[in-house]
């Protein structure tokens, strides 16, 4: 745990989060500033900033994130409708929170919302 990290604090209950799903390796919360009707964040419990930091033997974290995303979209009922998975990396990638996470956007036609 990084004691300065907002996502680490949400994971341990130090600050509130709107949890959708949790397993041994990840948790999924609703984004506090949703950009679509469904806007979730899939977050590994281990504090890692970027994919580039992961060693080969740590790539199971990525699989765990996709597994959690699969469960979360099932819970949200958007499996068939479709959705978008986004991972922002670093300053030019638009990453604001330096703890690896994957956005799940859905619940509407994202192009109609101006989201690409
Ligand atoms: P990124 O720009 O990829 O780092 O995304 C960080 C996301 O975290 C943004 O969409 C924020 O709205 C979201 N966020 C920041 N603080 C919180 C929080 N306390 N609970 C839920 N989402 C948050």
PDB file of C-alpha atoms in Angstrom, residues 3-105:
ATOM      1  CA  UNK A   3      -0.157   5.730   2.037  1.00  0.00           C
ATOM      2  CA  UNK A   4      -0.478   8.766  -0.276  1.00  0.00           C
ATOM      3  CA  UNK A   5      -2.508   6.918  -2.901  1.00  0.00           C
ATOM      4  CA  UNK A   6      -6.229   7.605  -3.194  1.00  0.00           C
ATOM      5  CA  UNK A   7      -6.989   4.173  -4.684  1.00  0.00           C
ATOM      6  CA  UNK A   8      -4.989   2.391  -1.963  1.00  0.00           C
ATOM      7  CA  UNK A   9      -6.991   4.358   0.624  1.00  0.00           C
ATOM      8  CA  UNK A  10     -10.277   3.356  -1.019  1.00  0.00           C
ATOM      9  CA  UNK A  11      -9.148  -0.277  -1.055  1.00  0.00           C
ATOM     10  CA  UNK A  12      -8.593  -0.333   2.716  1.00  0.00           C
ATOM     11  CA  UNK A  13     -11.684   1.753   3.532  1.00  0.00           C
ATOM     12  CA  UNK A  14      -9.839   4.908   4.618  1.00  0.00           C
ATOM     13  CA  UNK A  15     -11.915   6.886   2.146  1.00  0.00           C
ATOM     14  CA  UNK A  16     -15.233   5.768   0.691  1.00  0.00           C
ATOM     15  CA  UNK A  17     -15.680   4.126  -2.662  1.00  0.00           C
ATOM     16  CA  UNK A  18     -18.773   2.928  -4.503  1.00  0.00           C
ATOM     17  CA  UNK A  19     -17.781  -0.716  -4.916  1.00  0.00           C
ATOM     18  CA  UNK A  20     -19.225  -2.832  -7.731  1.00  0.00           C
ATOM     19  CA  UNK A  21     -16.996  -5.885  -7.424  1.00  0.00           C
ATOM     20  CA  UNK A  22     -14.044  -7.183  -5.443  1.00  0.00           C
ATOM     21  CA  UNK A  23     -11.837 -10.275  -5.558  1.00  0.00           C
ATOM     22  CA  UNK A  24      -8.425 -11.253  -4.179  1.00  0.00           C
ATOM     23  CA  UNK A  25      -6.464  -9.239  -6.741  1.00  0.00           C
ATOM     24  CA  UNK A  26      -8.691  -6.351  -7.784  1.00  0.00           C
ATOM     25  CA  UNK A  27     -11.604  -4.111  -6.923  1.00  0.00           C
ATOM     26  CA  UNK A  28     -14.013  -2.190  -9.122  1.00  0.00           C
ATOM     27  CA  UNK A  29     -15.559   1.147  -8.142  1.00  0.00           C
ATOM     28  CA  UNK A  30     -17.738   3.729  -9.845  1.00  0.00           C
ATOM     29  CA  UNK A  31     -15.816   6.759 -11.099  1.00  0.00           C
ATOM     30  CA  UNK A  32     -16.616   9.802  -8.993  1.00  0.00           C
ATOM     31  CA  UNK A  33     -16.864  11.980 -12.149  1.00  0.00           C
ATOM     32  CA  UNK A  34     -18.610   9.647 -14.605  1.00  0.00           C
ATOM     33  CA  UNK A  35     -18.121  10.370 -18.303  1.00  0.00           C
ATOM     34  CA  UNK A  36     -20.813   7.871 -19.361  1.00  0.00           C
ATOM     35  CA  UNK A  37     -23.871   6.245 -17.717  1.00  0.00           C
ATOM     36  CA  UNK A  38     -21.604   3.369 -16.720  1.00  0.00           C
ATOM     37  CA  UNK A  39     -18.109   4.506 -15.728  1.00  0.00           C
ATOM     38  CA  UNK A  40     -16.165   2.043 -13.626  1.00  0.00           C
ATOM     39  CA  UNK A  41     -12.540   1.825 -12.560  1.00  0.00           C
ATOM     40  CA  UNK A  42     -10.907  -1.609 -12.382  1.00  0.00           C
ATOM     41  CA  UNK A  43      -8.036  -1.347  -9.920  1.00  0.00           C
ATOM     42  CA  UNK A  44      -5.443  -3.902  -8.825  1.00  0.00           C
ATOM     43  CA  UNK A  45      -5.032  -4.063  -5.043  1.00  0.00           C
ATOM     44  CA  UNK A  46      -1.236  -3.946  -5.396  1.00  0.00           C
ATOM     45  CA  UNK A  47       0.132  -0.426  -5.843  1.00  0.00           C
ATOM     46  CA  UNK A  48       1.714  -0.234  -9.291  1.00  0.00           C
ATOM     47  CA  UNK A  49       1.772   3.004 -11.262  1.00  0.00           C
ATOM     48  CA  UNK A  50       2.101   1.815 -14.843  1.00  0.00           C
ATOM     49  CA  UNK A  51       2.104  -1.281 -17.013  1.00  0.00           C
ATOM     50  CA  UNK A  52       5.745  -0.495 -17.886  1.00  0.00           C
ATOM     51  CA  UNK A  53       6.711  -1.199 -14.258  1.00  0.00           C
ATOM     52  CA  UNK A  54       5.427  -4.756 -14.350  1.00  0.00           C
ATOM     53  CA  UNK A  55       7.923  -7.585 -14.650  1.00  0.00           C
ATOM     54  CA  UNK A  56       6.988 -10.548 -16.846  1.00  0.00           C
ATOM     55  CA  UNK A  57       6.065 -12.612 -13.803  1.00  0.00           C
ATOM     56  CA  UNK A  58       3.712  -9.849 -12.644  1.00  0.00           C
ATOM     57  CA  UNK A  59       1.623  -9.814 -15.832  1.00  0.00           C
ATOM     58  CA  UNK A  60      -1.009 -11.890 -14.048  1.00  0.00           C
ATOM     59  CA  UNK A  61      -2.161  -8.519 -12.653  1.00  0.00           C
ATOM     60  CA  UNK A  62      -3.288  -7.588 -16.161  1.00  0.00           C
ATOM     61  CA  UNK A  63      -5.226 -10.828 -16.519  1.00  0.00           C
ATOM     62  CA  UNK A  64      -6.832 -10.206 -13.126  1.00  0.00           C
ATOM     63  CA  UNK A  65      -7.922  -6.728 -14.251  1.00  0.00           C
ATOM     64  CA  UNK A  66      -9.585  -8.112 -17.390  1.00  0.00           C
ATOM     65  CA  UNK A  67     -11.214 -10.869 -15.334  1.00  0.00           C
ATOM     66  CA  UNK A  68     -12.642  -8.247 -12.978  1.00  0.00           C
ATOM     67  CA  UNK A  69     -13.794  -6.091 -15.909  1.00  0.00           C
ATOM     68  CA  UNK A  70     -15.606  -9.119 -17.323  1.00  0.00           C
ATOM     69  CA  UNK A  71     -17.417  -9.636 -14.014  1.00  0.00           C
ATOM     70  CA  UNK A  72     -18.213  -5.940 -13.611  1.00  0.00           C
ATOM     71  CA  UNK A  73     -19.801  -5.554 -17.061  1.00  0.00           C
ATOM     72  CA  UNK A  74     -21.886  -8.654 -16.357  1.00  0.00           C
ATOM     73  CA  UNK A  75     -23.042  -7.096 -13.072  1.00  0.00           C
ATOM     74  CA  UNK A  76     -23.827  -3.815 -14.871  1.00  0.00           C
ATOM     75  CA  UNK A  77     -25.744  -5.659 -17.623  1.00  0.00           C
ATOM     76  CA  UNK A  78     -23.787  -4.234 -20.566  1.00  0.00           C
ATOM     77  CA  UNK A  79     -22.060  -7.369 -21.864  1.00  0.00           C
ATOM     78  CA  UNK A  80     -24.102  -7.551 -25.070  1.00  0.00           C
ATOM     79  CA  UNK A  81     -24.488  -3.820 -25.626  1.00  0.00           C
ATOM     80  CA  UNK A  82     -20.761  -3.208 -25.615  1.00  0.00           C
ATOM     81  CA  UNK A  83     -18.456  -0.901 -23.725  1.00  0.00           C
ATOM     82  CA  UNK A  84     -14.951   0.537 -23.874  1.00  0.00           C
ATOM     83  CA  UNK A  85     -11.865  -0.344 -21.833  1.00  0.00           C
ATOM     84  CA  UNK A  86      -9.221   2.371 -21.461  1.00  0.00           C
ATOM     85  CA  UNK A  87      -5.906   2.490 -19.598  1.00  0.00           C
ATOM     86  CA  UNK A  88      -4.313   5.941 -19.416  1.00  0.00           C
ATOM     87  CA  UNK A  89      -0.561   5.888 -18.882  1.00  0.00           C
ATOM     88  CA  UNK A  90       1.553   8.794 -17.698  1.00  0.00           C
ATOM     89  CA  UNK A  91       1.267  12.513 -18.235  1.00  0.00           C
ATOM     90  CA  UNK A  92       0.714  12.586 -21.983  1.00  0.00           C
ATOM     91  CA  UNK A  93      -1.632   9.608 -21.686  1.00  0.00           C
ATOM     92  CA  UNK A  94      -3.820  11.641 -19.341  1.00  0.00           C
ATOM     93  CA  UNK A  95      -3.228   9.541 -16.215  1.00  0.00           C
ATOM     94  CA  UNK A  96      -4.272  11.569 -13.174  1.00  0.00           C
ATOM     95  CA  UNK A  97      -4.093   8.906 -10.483  1.00  0.00           C
ATOM     96  CA  UNK A  98      -0.685   7.190 -10.373  1.00  0.00           C
ATOM     97  CA  UNK A  99      -2.059   3.756  -9.482  1.00  0.00           C
ATOM     98  CA  UNK A 100      -2.713   1.473 -12.472  1.00  0.00           C
ATOM     99  CA  UNK A 101      -6.410   1.269 -13.366  1.00  0.00           C
ATOM    100  CA  UNK A 102      -8.678   0.494 -16.296  1.00  0.00           C
ATOM    101  CA  UNK A 103     -11.713   2.587 -17.149  1.00  0.00           C
ATOM    102  CA  UNK A 104     -14.899   0.808 -18.222  1.00  0.00           C
ATOM    103  CA  UNK A 105     -17.191   3.140 -20.151  1.00  0.00           C
TER     104      UNK A 105
END
